[in-house]
Amino acid sequence: MTKPNNYSTVNMDLILAHSNTRKSVDAFALSIYELVIFLKALGHIDDAVSDLFDRLDKKMWRL
């Protein structure tokens, strides 16, 4: 098995490997969530963006 080139390659392989739509959506959501967490830890995303994702996750559509 060859080593993947980058993080997005790993995620795409994971998403494409699962033919089940629910598993693919879960893998895609996890990859976005991980990107948000890492960017927030590095200071690239502020609390307003993080709160927006929390509201969207809780299905609170009124912003």
Tab-separated table of C-alpha atoms in Angstrom:
chain	number	residue	atom	x	y	z
A	1	MET	CA	0.000	0.000	0.000
A	2	THR	CA	1.381	3.397	-0.937
A	3	LYS	CA	1.464	6.329	1.406
A	4	PRO	CA	-1.188	8.976	0.599
A	5	ASN	CA	0.043	12.346	-0.619
A	6	ASN	CA	-1.972	14.518	1.724
A	7	TYR	CA	-4.903	14.748	4.101
A	8	SER	CA	-7.539	15.293	1.395
A	9	THR	CA	-6.400	12.183	-0.480
A	10	VAL	CA	-6.971	10.087	2.626
A	11	ASN	CA	-10.458	11.532	3.070
A	12	MET	CA	-11.429	11.035	-0.567
A	13	ASP	CA	-10.253	7.420	-0.435
A	14	LEU	CA	-12.296	6.902	2.719
A	15	ILE	CA	-15.416	8.478	1.201
A	16	LEU	CA	-15.150	6.583	-2.082
A	17	ALA	CA	-14.461	3.264	-0.345
A	18	HIS	CA	-17.919	3.235	1.257
A	19	SER	CA	-20.735	2.620	-1.173
A	20	ASN	CA	-23.255	3.192	1.603
A	21	THR	CA	-24.413	6.804	1.280
A	22	ARG	CA	-24.799	7.309	5.024
A	23	LYS	CA	-21.232	6.188	5.691
A	24	SER	CA	-19.945	8.443	2.921
A	25	VAL	CA	-21.789	11.438	4.348
A	26	ASP	CA	-20.474	10.656	7.831
A	27	ALA	CA	-16.903	10.395	6.537
A	28	PHE	CA	-17.275	13.677	4.644
A	29	ALA	CA	-18.741	15.450	7.683
A	30	LEU	CA	-15.938	14.141	9.867
A	31	SER	CA	-13.317	15.431	7.450
A	32	ILE	CA	-14.898	18.913	7.469
A	33	TYR	CA	-15.194	18.831	11.257
A	34	GLU	CA	-11.525	17.899	11.614
A	35	LEU	CA	-10.514	20.748	9.310
A	36	VAL	CA	-12.533	23.235	11.366
A	37	ILE	CA	-11.062	22.002	14.646
A	38	PHE	CA	-7.483	22.146	13.383
A	39	LEU	CA	-7.949	25.579	11.817
A	40	LYS	CA	-9.506	26.884	15.028
A	41	ALA	CA	-6.594	25.520	17.057
A	42	LEU	CA	-4.194	27.344	14.746
A	43	GLY	CA	-6.199	30.566	15.112
A	44	HIS	CA	-7.464	30.744	11.522
A	45	ILE	CA	-11.151	30.487	12.525
A	46	ASP	CA	-12.671	32.675	15.213
A	47	ASP	CA	-15.477	31.903	17.652
A	48	ALA	CA	-18.190	33.407	15.409
A	49	VAL	CA	-17.548	30.796	12.724
A	50	SER	CA	-17.415	28.031	15.288
A	51	ASP	CA	-20.758	29.186	16.760
A	52	LEU	CA	-22.257	29.182	13.264
A	53	PHE	CA	-21.308	25.529	12.798
A	54	ASP	CA	-22.745	24.694	16.222
A	55	ARG	CA	-26.064	26.342	15.328
A	56	LEU	CA	-26.199	24.577	11.973
A	57	ASP	CA	-25.455	21.276	13.685
A	58	LYS	CA	-28.330	21.845	16.128
A	59	LYS	CA	-30.605	22.794	13.215
A	60	MET	CA	-31.065	26.358	14.497
A	61	TRP	CA	-31.541	28.078	11.164
A	62	ARG	CA	-32.200	31.588	12.503
A	63	LEU	CA	-28.893	33.379	12.623
